[in-house]
mmCIF file of C-alpha atoms and ligand atoms in Angstrom:
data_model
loop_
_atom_site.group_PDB
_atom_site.id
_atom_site.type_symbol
_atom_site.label_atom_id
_atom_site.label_comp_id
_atom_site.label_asym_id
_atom_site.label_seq_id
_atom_site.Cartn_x
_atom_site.Cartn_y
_atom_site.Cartn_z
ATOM 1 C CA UNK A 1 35.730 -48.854 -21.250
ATOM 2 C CA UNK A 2 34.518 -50.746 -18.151
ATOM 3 C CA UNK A 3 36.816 -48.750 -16.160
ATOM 4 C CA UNK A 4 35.401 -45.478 -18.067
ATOM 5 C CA UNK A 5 31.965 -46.174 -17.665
ATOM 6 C CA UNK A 6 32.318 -47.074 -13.562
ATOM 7 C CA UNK A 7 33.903 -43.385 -12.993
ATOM 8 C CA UNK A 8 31.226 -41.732 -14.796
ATOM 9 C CA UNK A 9 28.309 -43.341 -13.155
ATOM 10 C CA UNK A 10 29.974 -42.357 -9.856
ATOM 11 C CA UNK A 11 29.503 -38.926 -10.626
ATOM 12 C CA UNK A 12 26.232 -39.483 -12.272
ATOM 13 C CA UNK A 13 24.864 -41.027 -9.440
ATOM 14 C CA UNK A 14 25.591 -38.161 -7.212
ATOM 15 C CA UNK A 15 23.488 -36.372 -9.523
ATOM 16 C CA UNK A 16 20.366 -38.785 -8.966
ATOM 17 C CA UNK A 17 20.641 -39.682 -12.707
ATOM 18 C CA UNK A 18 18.999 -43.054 -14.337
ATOM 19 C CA UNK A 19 22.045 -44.738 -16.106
ATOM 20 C CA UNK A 20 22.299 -47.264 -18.454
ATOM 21 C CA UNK A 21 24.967 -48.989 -20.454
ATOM 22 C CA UNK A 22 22.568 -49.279 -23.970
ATOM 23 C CA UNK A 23 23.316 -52.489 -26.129
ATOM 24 C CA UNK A 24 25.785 -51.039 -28.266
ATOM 25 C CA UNK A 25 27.478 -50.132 -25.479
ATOM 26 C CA UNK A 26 26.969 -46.022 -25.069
ATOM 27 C CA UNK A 27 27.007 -44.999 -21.717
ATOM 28 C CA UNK A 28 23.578 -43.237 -21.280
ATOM 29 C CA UNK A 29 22.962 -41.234 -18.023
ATOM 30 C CA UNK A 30 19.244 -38.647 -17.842
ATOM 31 C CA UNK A 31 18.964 -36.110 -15.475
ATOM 32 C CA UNK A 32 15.591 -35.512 -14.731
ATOM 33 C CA UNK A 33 13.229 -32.691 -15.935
ATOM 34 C CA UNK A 34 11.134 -30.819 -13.804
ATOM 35 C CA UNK A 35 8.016 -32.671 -14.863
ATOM 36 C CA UNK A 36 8.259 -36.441 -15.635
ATOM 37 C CA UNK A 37 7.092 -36.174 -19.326
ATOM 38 C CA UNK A 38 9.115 -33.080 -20.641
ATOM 39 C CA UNK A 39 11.309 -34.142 -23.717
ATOM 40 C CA UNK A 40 14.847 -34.267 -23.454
ATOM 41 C CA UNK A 41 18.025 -32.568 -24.761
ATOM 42 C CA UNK A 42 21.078 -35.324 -25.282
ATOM 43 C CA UNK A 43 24.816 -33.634 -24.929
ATOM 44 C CA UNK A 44 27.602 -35.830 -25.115
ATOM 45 C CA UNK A 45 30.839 -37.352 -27.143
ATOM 46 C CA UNK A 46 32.896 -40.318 -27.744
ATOM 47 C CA UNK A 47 34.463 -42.561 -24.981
ATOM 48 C CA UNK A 48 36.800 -44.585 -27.274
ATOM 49 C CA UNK A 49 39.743 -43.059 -28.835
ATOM 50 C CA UNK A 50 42.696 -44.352 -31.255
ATOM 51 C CA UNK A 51 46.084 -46.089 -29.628
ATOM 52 C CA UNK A 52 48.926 -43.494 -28.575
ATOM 53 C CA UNK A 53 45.891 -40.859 -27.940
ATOM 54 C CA UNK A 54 45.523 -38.030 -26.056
ATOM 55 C CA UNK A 55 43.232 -37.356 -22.946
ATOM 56 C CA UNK A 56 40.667 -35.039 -24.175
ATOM 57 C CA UNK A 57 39.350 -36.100 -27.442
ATOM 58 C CA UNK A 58 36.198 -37.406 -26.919
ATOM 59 C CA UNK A 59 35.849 -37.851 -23.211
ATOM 60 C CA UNK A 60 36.205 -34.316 -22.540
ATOM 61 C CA UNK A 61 32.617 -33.567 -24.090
ATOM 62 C CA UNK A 62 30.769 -36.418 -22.076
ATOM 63 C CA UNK A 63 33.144 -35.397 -18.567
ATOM 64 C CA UNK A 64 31.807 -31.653 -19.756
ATOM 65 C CA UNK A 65 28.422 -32.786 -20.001
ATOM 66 C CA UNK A 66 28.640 -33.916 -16.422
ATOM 67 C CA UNK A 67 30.258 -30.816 -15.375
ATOM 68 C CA UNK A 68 27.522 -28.638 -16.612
ATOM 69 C CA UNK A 69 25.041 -30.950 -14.683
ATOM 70 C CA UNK A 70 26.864 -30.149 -11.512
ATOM 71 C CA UNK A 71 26.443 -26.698 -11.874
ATOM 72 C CA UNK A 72 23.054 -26.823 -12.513
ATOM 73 C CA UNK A 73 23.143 -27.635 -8.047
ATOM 74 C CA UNK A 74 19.803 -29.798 -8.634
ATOM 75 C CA UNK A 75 18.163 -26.590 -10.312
ATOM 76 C CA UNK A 76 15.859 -28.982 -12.901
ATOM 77 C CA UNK A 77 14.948 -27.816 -16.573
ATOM 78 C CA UNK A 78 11.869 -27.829 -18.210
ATOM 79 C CA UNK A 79 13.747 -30.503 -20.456
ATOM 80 C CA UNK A 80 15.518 -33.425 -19.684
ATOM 81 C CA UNK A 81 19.149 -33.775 -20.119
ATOM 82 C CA UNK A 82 20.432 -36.771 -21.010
ATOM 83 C CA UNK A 83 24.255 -37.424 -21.236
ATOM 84 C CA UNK A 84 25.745 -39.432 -24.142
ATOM 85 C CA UNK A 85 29.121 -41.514 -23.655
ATOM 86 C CA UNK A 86 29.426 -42.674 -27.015
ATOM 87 C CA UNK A 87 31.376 -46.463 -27.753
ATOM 88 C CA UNK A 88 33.225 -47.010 -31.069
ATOM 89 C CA UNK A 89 33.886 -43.399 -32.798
ATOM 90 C CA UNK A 90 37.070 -43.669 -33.990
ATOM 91 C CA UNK A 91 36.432 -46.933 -35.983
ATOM 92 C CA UNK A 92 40.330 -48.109 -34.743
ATOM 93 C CA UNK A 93 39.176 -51.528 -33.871
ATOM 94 C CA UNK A 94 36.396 -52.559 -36.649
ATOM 95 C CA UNK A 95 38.022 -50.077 -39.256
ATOM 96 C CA UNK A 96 34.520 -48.284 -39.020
ATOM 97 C CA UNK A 97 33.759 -45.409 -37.295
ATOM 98 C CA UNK A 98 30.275 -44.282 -35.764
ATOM 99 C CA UNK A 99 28.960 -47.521 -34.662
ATOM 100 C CA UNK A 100 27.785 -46.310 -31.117
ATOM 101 C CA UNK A 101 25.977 -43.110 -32.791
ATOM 102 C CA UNK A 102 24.627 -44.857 -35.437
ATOM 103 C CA UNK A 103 22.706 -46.952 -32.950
ATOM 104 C CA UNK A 104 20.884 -44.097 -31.392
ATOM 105 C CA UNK A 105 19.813 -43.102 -35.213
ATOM 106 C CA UNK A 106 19.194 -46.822 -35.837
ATOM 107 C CA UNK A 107 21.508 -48.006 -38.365
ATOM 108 C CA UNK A 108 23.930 -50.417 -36.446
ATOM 109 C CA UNK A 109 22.691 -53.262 -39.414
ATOM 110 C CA UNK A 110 23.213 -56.342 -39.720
ATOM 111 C CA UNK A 111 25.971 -55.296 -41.832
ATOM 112 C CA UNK A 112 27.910 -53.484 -39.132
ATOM 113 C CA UNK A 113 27.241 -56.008 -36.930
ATOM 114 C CA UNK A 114 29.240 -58.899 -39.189
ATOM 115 C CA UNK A 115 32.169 -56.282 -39.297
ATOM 116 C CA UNK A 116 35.483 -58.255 -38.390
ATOM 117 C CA UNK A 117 38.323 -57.032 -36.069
ATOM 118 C CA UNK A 118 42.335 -58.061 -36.875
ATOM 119 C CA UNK A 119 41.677 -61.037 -34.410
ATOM 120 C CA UNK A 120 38.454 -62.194 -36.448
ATOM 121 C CA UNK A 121 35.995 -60.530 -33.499
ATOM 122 C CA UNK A 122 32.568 -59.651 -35.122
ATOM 123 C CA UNK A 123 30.911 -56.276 -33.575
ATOM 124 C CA UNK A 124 28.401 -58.678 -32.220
ATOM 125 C CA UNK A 125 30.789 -61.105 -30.383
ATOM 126 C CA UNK A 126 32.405 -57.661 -28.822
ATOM 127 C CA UNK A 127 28.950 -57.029 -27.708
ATOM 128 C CA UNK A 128 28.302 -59.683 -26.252
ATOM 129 C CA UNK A 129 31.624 -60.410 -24.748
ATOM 130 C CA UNK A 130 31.419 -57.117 -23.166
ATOM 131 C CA UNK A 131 27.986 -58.540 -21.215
ATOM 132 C CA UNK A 132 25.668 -56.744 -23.801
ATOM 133 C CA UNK A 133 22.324 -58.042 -25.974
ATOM 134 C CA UNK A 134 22.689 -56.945 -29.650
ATOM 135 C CA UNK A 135 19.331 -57.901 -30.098
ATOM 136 C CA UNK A 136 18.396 -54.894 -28.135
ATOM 137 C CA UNK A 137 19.627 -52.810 -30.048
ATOM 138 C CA UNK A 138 17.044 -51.184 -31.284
ATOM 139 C CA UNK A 139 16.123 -49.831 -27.658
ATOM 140 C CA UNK A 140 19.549 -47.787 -28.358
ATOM 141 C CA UNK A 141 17.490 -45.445 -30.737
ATOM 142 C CA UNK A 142 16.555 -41.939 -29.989
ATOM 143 C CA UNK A 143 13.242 -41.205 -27.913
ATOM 144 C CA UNK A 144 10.697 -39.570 -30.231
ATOM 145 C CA UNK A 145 10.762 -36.655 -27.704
ATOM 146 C CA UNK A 146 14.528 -35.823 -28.483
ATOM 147 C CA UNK A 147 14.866 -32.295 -28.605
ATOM 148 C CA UNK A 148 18.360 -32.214 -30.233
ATOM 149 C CA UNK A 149 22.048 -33.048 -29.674
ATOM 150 C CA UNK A 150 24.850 -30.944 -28.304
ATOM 151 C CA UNK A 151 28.731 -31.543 -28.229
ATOM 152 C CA UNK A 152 31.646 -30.133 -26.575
ATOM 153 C CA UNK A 153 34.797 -31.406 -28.489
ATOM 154 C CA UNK A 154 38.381 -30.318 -28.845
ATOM 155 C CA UNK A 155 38.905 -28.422 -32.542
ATOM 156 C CA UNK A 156 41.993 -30.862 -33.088
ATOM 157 C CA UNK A 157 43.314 -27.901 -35.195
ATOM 158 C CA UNK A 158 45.420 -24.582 -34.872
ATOM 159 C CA UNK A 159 42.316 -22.700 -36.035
ATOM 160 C CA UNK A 160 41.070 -21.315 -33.252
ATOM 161 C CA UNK A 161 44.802 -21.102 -31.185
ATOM 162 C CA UNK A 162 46.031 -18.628 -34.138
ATOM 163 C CA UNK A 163 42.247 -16.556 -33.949
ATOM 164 C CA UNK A 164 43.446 -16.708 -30.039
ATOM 165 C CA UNK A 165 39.430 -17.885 -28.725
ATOM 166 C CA UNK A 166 39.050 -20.235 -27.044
ATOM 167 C CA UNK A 167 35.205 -21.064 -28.261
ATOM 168 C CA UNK A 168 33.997 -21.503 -31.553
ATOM 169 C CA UNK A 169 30.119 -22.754 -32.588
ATOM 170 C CA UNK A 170 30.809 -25.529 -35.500
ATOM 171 C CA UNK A 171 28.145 -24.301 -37.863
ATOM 172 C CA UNK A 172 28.795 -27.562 -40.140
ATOM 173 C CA UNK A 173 30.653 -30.983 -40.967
ATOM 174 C CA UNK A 174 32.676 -30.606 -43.983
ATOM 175 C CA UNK A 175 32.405 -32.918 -46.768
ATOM 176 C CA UNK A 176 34.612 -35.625 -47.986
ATOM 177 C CA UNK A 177 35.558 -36.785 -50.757
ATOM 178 C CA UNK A 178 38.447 -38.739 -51.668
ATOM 179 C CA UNK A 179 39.829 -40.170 -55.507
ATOM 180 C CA UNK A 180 42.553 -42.338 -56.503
ATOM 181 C CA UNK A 181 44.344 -40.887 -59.623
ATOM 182 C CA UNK A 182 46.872 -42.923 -62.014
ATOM 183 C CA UNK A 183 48.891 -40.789 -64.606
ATOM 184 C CA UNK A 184 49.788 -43.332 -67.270
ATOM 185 C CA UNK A 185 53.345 -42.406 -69.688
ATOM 186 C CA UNK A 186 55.878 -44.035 -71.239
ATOM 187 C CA UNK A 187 58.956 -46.022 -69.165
ATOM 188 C CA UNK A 188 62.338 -45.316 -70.569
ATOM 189 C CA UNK A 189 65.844 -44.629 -70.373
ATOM 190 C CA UNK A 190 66.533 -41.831 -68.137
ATOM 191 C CA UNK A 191 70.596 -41.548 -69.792
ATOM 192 C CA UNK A 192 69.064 -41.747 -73.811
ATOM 193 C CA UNK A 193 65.483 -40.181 -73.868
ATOM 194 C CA UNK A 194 66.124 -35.994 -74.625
ATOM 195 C CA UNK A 195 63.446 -34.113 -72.441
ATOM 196 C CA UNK A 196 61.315 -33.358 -75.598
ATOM 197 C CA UNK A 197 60.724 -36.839 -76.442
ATOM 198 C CA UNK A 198 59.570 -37.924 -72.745
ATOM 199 C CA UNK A 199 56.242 -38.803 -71.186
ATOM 200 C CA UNK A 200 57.534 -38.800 -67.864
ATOM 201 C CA UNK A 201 54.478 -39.663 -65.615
ATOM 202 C CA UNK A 202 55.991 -38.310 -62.207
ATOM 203 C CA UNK A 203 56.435 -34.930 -63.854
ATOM 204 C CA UNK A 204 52.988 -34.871 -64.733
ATOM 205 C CA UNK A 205 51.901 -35.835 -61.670
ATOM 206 C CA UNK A 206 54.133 -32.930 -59.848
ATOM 207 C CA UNK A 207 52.448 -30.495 -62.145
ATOM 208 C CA UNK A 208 48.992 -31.723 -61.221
ATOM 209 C CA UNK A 209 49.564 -31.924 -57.334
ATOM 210 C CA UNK A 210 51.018 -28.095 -57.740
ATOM 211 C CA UNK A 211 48.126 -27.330 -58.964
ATOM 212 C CA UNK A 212 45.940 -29.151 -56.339
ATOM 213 C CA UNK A 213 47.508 -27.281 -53.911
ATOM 214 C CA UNK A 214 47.341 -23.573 -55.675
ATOM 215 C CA UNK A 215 42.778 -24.283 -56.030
ATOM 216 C CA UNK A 216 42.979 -24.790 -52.242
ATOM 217 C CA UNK A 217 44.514 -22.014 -51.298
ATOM 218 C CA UNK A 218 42.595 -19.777 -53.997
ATOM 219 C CA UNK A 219 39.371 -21.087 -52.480
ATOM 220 C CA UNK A 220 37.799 -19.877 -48.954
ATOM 221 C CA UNK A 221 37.729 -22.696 -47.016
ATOM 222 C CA UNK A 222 38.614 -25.526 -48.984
ATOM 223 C CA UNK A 223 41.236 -28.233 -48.021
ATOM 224 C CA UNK A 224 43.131 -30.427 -51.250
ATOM 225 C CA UNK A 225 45.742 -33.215 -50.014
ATOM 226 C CA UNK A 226 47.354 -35.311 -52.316
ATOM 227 C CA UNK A 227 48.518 -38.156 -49.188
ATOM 228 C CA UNK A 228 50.294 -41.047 -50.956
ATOM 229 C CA UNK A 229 51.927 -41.338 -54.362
ATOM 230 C CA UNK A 230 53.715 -44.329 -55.821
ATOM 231 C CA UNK A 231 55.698 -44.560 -59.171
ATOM 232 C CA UNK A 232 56.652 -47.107 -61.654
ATOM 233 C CA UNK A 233 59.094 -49.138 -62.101
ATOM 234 C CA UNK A 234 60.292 -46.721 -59.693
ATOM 235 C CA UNK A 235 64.091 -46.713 -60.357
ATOM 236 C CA UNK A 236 66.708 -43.859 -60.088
ATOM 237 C CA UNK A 237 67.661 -44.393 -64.016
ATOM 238 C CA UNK A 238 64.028 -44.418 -65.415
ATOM 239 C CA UNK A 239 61.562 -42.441 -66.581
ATOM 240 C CA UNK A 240 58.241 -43.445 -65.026
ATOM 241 C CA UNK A 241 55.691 -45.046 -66.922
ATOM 242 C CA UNK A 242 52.885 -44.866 -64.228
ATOM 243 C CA UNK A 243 51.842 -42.517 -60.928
ATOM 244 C CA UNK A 244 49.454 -43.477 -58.812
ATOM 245 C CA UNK A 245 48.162 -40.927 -56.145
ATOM 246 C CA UNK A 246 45.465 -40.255 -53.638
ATOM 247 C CA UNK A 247 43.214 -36.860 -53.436
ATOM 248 C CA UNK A 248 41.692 -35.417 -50.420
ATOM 249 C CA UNK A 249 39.128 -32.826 -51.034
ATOM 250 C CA UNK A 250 36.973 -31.319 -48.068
ATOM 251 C CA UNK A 251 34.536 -28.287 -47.298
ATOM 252 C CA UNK A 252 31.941 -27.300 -45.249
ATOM 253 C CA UNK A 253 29.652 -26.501 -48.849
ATOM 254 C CA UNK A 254 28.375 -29.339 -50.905
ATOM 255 C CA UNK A 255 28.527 -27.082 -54.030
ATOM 256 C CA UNK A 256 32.083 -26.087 -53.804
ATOM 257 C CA UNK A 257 33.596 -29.253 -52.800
ATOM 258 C CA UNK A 258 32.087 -30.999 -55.894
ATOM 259 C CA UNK A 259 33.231 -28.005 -58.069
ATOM 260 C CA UNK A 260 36.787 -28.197 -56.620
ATOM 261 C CA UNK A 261 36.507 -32.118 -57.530
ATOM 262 C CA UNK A 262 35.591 -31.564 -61.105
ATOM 263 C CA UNK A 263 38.025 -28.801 -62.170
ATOM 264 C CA UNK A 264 40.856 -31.122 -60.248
ATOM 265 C CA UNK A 265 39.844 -33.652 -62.795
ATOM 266 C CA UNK A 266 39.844 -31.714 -65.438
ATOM 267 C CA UNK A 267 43.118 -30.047 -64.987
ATOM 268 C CA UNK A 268 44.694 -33.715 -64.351
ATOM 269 C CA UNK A 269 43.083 -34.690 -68.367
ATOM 270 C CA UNK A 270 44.565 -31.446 -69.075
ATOM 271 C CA UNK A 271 47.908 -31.391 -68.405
ATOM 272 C CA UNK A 272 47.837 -35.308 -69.392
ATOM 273 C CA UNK A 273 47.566 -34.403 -72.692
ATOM 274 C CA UNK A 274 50.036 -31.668 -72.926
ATOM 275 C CA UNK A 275 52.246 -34.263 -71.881
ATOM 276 C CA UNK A 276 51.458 -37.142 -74.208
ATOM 277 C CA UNK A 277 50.075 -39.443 -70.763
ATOM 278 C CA UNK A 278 47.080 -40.622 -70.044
ATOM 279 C CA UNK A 279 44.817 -40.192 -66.603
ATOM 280 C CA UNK A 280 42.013 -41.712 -65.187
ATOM 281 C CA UNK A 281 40.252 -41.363 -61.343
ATOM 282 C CA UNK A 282 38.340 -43.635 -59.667
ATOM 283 C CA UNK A 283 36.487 -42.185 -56.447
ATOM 284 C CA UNK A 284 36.615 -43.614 -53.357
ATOM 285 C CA UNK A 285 34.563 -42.098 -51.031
ATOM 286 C CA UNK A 286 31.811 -38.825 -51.271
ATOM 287 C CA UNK A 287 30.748 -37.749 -48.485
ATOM 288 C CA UNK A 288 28.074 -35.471 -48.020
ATOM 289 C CA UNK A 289 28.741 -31.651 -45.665
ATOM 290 C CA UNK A 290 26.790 -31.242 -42.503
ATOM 291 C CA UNK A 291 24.807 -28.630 -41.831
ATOM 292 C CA UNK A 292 24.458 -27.805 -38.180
ATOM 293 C CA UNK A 293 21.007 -26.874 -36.972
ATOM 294 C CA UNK A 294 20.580 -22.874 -37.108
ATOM 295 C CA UNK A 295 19.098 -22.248 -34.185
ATOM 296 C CA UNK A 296 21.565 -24.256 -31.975
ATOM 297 C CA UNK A 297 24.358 -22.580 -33.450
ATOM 298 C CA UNK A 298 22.914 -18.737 -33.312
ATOM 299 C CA UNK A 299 22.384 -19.915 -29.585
ATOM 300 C CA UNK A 300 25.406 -20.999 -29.168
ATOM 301 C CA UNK A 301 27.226 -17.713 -30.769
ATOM 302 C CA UNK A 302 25.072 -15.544 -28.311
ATOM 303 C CA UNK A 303 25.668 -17.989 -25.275
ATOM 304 C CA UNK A 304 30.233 -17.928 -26.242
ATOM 305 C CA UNK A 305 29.130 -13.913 -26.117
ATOM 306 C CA UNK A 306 27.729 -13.806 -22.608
ATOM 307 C CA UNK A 307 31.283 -15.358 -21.439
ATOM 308 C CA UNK A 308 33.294 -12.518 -22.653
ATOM 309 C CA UNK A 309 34.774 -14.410 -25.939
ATOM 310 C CA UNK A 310 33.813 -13.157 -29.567
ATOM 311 C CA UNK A 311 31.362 -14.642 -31.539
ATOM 312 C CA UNK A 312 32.401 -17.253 -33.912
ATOM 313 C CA UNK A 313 31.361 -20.044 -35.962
ATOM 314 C CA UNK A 314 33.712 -22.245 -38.208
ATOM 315 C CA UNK A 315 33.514 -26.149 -40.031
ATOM 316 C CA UNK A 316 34.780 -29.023 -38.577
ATOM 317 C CA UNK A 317 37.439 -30.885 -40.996
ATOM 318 C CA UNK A 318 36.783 -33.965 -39.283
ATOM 319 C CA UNK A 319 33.995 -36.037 -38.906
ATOM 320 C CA UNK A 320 31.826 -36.547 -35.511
ATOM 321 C CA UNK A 321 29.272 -37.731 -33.998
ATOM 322 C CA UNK A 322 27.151 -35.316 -34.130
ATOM 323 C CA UNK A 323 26.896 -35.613 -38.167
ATOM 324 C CA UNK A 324 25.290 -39.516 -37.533
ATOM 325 C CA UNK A 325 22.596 -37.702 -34.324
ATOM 326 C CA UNK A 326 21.521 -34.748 -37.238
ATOM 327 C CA UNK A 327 20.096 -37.327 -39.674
ATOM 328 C CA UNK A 328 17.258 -37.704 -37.204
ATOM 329 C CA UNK A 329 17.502 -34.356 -34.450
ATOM 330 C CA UNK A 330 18.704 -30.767 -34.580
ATOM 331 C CA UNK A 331 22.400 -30.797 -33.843
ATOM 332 C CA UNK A 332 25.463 -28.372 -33.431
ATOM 333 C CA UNK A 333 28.921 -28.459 -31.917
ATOM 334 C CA UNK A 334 30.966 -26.388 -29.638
ATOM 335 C CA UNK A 335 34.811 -26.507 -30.392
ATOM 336 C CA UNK A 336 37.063 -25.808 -27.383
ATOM 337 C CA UNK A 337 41.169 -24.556 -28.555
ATOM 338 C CA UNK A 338 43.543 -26.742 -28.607
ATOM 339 C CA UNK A 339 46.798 -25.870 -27.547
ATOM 340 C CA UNK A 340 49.302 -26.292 -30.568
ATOM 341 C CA UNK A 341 46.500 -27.860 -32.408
ATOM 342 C CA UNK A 342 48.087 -31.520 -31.434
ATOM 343 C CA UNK A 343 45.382 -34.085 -31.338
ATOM 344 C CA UNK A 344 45.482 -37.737 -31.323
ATOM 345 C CA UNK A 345 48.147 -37.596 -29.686
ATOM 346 C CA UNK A 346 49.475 -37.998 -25.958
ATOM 347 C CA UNK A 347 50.529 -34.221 -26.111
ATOM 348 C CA UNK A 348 46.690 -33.234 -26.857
ATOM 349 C CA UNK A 349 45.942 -30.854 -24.316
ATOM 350 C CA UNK A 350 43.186 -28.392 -23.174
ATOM 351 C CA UNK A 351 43.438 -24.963 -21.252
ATOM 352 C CA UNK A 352 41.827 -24.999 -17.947
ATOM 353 C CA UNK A 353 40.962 -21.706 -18.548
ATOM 354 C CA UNK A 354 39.018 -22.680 -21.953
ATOM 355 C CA UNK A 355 37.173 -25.523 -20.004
ATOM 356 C CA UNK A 356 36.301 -23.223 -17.782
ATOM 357 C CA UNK A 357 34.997 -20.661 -20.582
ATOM 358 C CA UNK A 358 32.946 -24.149 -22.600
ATOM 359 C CA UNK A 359 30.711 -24.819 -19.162
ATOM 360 C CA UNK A 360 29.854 -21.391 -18.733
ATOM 361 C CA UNK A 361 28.789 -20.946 -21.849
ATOM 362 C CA UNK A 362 26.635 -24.534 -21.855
ATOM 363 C CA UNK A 363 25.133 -23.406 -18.987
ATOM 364 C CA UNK A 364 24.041 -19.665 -21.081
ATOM 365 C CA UNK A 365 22.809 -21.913 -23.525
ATOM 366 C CA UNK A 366 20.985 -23.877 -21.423
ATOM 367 C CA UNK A 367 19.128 -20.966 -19.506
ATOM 368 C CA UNK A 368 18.748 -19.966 -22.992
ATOM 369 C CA UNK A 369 17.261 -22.939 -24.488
ATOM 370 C CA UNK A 370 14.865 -23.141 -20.935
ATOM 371 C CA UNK A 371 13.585 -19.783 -21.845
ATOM 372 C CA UNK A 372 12.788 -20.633 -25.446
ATOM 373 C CA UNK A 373 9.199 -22.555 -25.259
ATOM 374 C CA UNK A 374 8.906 -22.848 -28.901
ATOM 375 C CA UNK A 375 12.291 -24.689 -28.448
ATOM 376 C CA UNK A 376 11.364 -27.489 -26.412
ATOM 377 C CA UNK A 377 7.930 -27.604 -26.258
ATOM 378 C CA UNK A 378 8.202 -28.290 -30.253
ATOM 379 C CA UNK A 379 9.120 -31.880 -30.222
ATOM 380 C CA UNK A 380 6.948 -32.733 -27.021
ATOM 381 C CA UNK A 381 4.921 -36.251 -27.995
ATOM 382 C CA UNK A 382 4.812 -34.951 -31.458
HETATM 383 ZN ZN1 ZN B 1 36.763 -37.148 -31.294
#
């Protein structure tokens, strides 16, 4: 990260920018307006990424950040720009994502900050090790004047690749949720028990997951992954007596992600009782969609026009930073194509062409956003 930070303040400093390394450990870098009290616009990513990764995710959104600054040749903006390296995003290390972010919106908590790694390494320790102050935190958080939050990030998908653009505006963050399910039957003999006297609790369980995965793909949108499932006792000669598996649920609307939820239950109680078993869920995690702010995404759509590409806006399956900066300041996305739609990965690649395409249209958007007064004179010392 050291390393990281060093080559980016090379460039930075070329530009004339103030950098800082903030106290949990985002690499923060303004370039200047062209008057000394204008508010600011933040556009960056992640720095950190997961072991066996790729190149781009992440660091290609605060590297295009810089990018775009270059090709502004000094040219100021009636707003500031400040660039965002965010630490911690992938939550490999501390098994909790967002911890960077969530400083800027000022909830890195005590809580977060007791967090253990594998070695026994609180977030704090790894702060301080690293040379930082966790008790300045709190001068991590967001300048009242912040005008909003833009980020260039890879889709890590095939979406866009099979749509063949290279641009998409991410109009919102889908939601999460995710359930634990347990079909309960009856163990026994797999040789003696005739097929009308069975409560087999796998084939329950297969009927349910075929189901899961006939509401997703009848539903617009909506994503339904049944990822584990484990059956007891779990021998080749024997019925099972008990399935336990693990639901995925996810879409960009609140409303049908919850509906999907509940008629998944119900069909599980459902076909439990046709089959003599018995089911229960627990949930796990809900997680709320993400709306994107409007205006940033209709100005993005118009800025991906003026480079030639189509207009398009989609949801992001996974989560991002920019769902912790929208609590507190307009935010939107810009998803760049990624080639197979291999992320996380050391394949993960980018087009040079489609890199090309993503700072042309940030720098649309930001002639756009410089000719919109209402846009950034709104926030100014509110
Ligand atoms: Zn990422």
């Amino acid at each position: 990260m050291r390393d990281c930070h060093r080559e980016l303040s090379l460039w930075m400093e070329a530009l004339g920018e103030q950098i800082r390394i903030d106290a949990a450990g985002n690499f923060r870098a303004v370039y200047p307006a062209l008057e000394l009290d204008a508010p600011r616009l933040l556009i960056g990513s992640h720095l950190d990424t997961v072991p066996n990764a790729g190149a781009y995710d992440g660091v290609l959104g605060a590297v295009l950040a810089v990018a775009l600054l270059e090709e502004l040749h000094g040219r100021r903006l009636p707003f500031a720009v400040e660039v965002v390296g965010f630490s911690e995003e992938e939550g490999i290390r501390f098994g909790t994502p967002f911890i960077g972010s969530r400083a800027l919106v000022g909830r890195l908590d005590q809580g977060l900050l007791d967090l253990r790694d594998a070695r026994g390494v609180s977030v704090r320790k790894a702060i301080e090790d690293f040379g930082l102050n966790p008790e300045k935190i709190p001068e991590a958080e967001l300048e009242r004047d912040t005008l909003g939050y833009l980020e260039f990030h890879i889709e890590q998908g095939p979406v866009l690749e099979r749509l063949n653009l290279p641009l998409s505006a991410v109009e919102a963050i889908a939601g999460q949720s995710r359930l634990e399910f347990t079909f309960l039957g009856r163990a026994n003999h797999a040789g003696t028990t005739p097929m009308h006297l069975r409560n087999d609790a796998i084939a329950g369980a297969a009927e349910w997951i075929g189901f899961v995965e006939h509401l997703a793909q009848s539903v617009p949108g909506l994503v339904a992954t049944v990822g584990t499932i484990e059956a007891k006792p779990g021998a080749t000669n024997v019925i099972a007596g008990e399935t336990k598996l693990t639901l995925d649920v996810r879409h960009g609307s609140e409303e049908i992600r919850v509906r999907a939820v509940e008629d998944l239950i119900r069909q599980a109680s459902e076909i439990a009782k046709r089959r003599g078993l018995s089911v229960r869920e627990r949930t796990l995690l809900s997680q709320p969609a993400v709306a994107m702010n409007q205006f940033f995404v209709d100005e993005i759509e118009k800025a991906i026009v003026k480079t030639g590409c189509p207009a398009h806006r989609m949801v992001s399956g996974a989560g991002h930073d920019a769902m912790i900066l929208a609590e507190k300041v307009p935010s939107a996305m810009i998803f760049l194509r990624t080639p197979g739609g291999i992320s996380h990965d050391p394949a993960e690649s980018v087009a040079r062409e489609d890199v090309e395409k993503a700072i042309d249209c940030g720098l649309h958007l930001l002639d756009q956003l410089a000719a919109s007064p209402e846009f950034y004179k709104r926030t100014n010392r509110a």
